[in-house]
CSV table of C-alpha atoms in Angstrom, one decimal:
chain,number,residue,atom,x,y,z
D,667,MET,CA,28.6,-19.8,114.1
D,668,SER,CA,26.8,-20.3,110.9
D,669,GLU,CA,28.7,-19.9,107.5
D,670,GLN,CA,26.8,-16.9,106.8
D,671,ASP,CA,28.0,-15.6,110.3
D,672,LEU,CA,31.7,-16.6,109.4
D,673,LYS,CA,31.4,-14.6,106.1
D,674,ALA,CA,30.1,-11.5,107.6
D,675,GLU,CA,33.0,-11.7,110.3
D,676,LEU,CA,35.4,-12.2,107.5
D,677,GLU,CA,34.0,-9.4,105.3
D,678,LYS,CA,34.2,-6.9,108.5
D,679,LEU,CA,37.7,-8.0,109.1
D,680,ARG,CA,38.8,-7.4,105.5
D,681,ALA,CA,37.1,-4.0,105.7
D,682,GLU,CA,39.0,-3.1,108.8
D,683,ASN,CA,42.2,-4.2,107.3
D,684,ASN,CA,41.7,-2.1,104.3
D,685,ALA,CA,40.8,1.1,106.5
D,686,LEU,CA,44.0,0.6,108.4
D,687,LYS,CA,46.1,0.3,105.4
D,688,LYS,CA,44.7,3.3,103.8
D,689,GLY,CA,45.3,5.1,107.3
D,690,ALA,CA,48.9,4.0,107.4
D,691,SER,CA,49.6,5.5,103.9
D,692,ARG,CA,48.3,8.8,104.3
D,693,GLY,CA,50.9,10.4,106.2
D,694,LEU,CA,52.0,11.3,109.6
D,695,SER,CA,49.8,10.9,112.6
D,696,LEU,CA,50.0,11.9,116.2
D,697,LYS,CA,49.3,9.9,119.5
D,698,VAL,CA,49.7,10.1,123.3
D,699,SER,CA,51.8,7.2,124.5
D,700,GLU,CA,50.7,5.0,127.4
D,701,LYS,CA,53.5,6.9,129.4
D,702,GLY,CA,52.3,10.4,128.4
D,703,GLY,CA,54.7,11.0,125.4
D,704,LEU,CA,53.9,12.3,122.0
D,705,SER,CA,54.4,9.8,119.3
D,706,VAL,CA,54.7,11.0,115.7
D,707,TYR,CA,53.8,7.6,113.5
D,708,GLY,CA,54.5,7.6,109.7
D,709,LEU,CA,58.1,8.8,109.7
D,710,GLY,CA,59.6,5.2,109.5
D,711,ARG,CA,59.0,1.8,110.8
D,712,PHE,CA,58.7,2.7,114.5
D,713,PRO,CA,57.1,6.1,115.8
D,714,VAL,CA,59.4,8.8,117.3
D,715,THR,CA,58.2,9.2,121.0
D,716,LEU,CA,59.5,12.2,122.9
D,717,TYR,CA,58.2,13.9,126.0
D,718,LYS,CA,56.6,17.4,125.9
D,719,GLU,CA,59.7,19.1,127.0
D,720,GLN,CA,61.7,17.0,124.6
D,721,TRP,CA,59.5,18.2,121.6
D,722,ASN,CA,59.8,21.8,122.6
D,723,LYS,CA,63.5,21.8,122.8
D,724,LEU,CA,63.5,20.2,119.2
D,725,LEU,CA,60.9,22.6,118.1
D,726,ASP,CA,62.9,25.4,119.3
D,727,MET,CA,66.0,24.2,117.2
D,728,ALA,CA,64.0,24.1,113.8
D,729,GLU,CA,65.8,26.8,112.4
D,730,ASP,CA,69.4,25.6,113.7
D,731,ILE,CA,68.3,22.1,112.2
D,732,ARG,CA,67.4,23.5,108.7
D,733,ALA,CA,70.7,25.6,108.6
D,734,PHE,CA,72.5,22.2,109.7
D,735,MET,CA,71.0,20.4,107.1
D,736,ALA,CA,71.6,23.1,104.5
D,737,ALA,CA,75.4,23.5,105.6
D,738,ASN,CA,75.8,19.4,105.3
D,739,ASP,CA,73.5,18.8,102.1
D,740,SER,CA,76.2,16.9,100.3
D,741,ALA,CA,77.1,14.6,103.4
D,742,LEU,CA,73.2,13.7,104.1
D,743,LYS,CA,71.2,11.1,102.4
D,744,THR,CA,67.6,11.2,101.2
D,745,LYS,CA,65.1,8.3,101.6
D,746,VAL,CA,63.8,7.3,98.5
D,747,ALA,CA,61.9,4.0,99.4
D,748,ALA,CA,61.5,1.7,102.2
D,749,GLY,CA,65.1,0.2,102.8
D,750,THR,CA,66.9,2.4,100.6
D,751,SER,CA,68.7,5.4,100.5
D,752,LYS,CA,69.9,7.9,97.6
D,753,GLU,CA,73.1,9.8,98.0
D,754,GLU,CA,72.4,13.4,96.8
């Protein structure tokens, strides 16, 4: 490869890297895993992956989860930044 080709390849890789970084900071994203589960990215370091039936059970409990969180608000922590938590 010539020096010009190497520079072009490096610039292309930098652009891809920047695009990936921007995508990671934009929030949550969804993906179908290799095994057919639904993965949610952006909540933490690793994705949360459940199968369709599991997501339906969890979503059906949304009101119960919110009520439980409200009832236990003083014991629950809020994540402020990566690797830290804040007690409310």
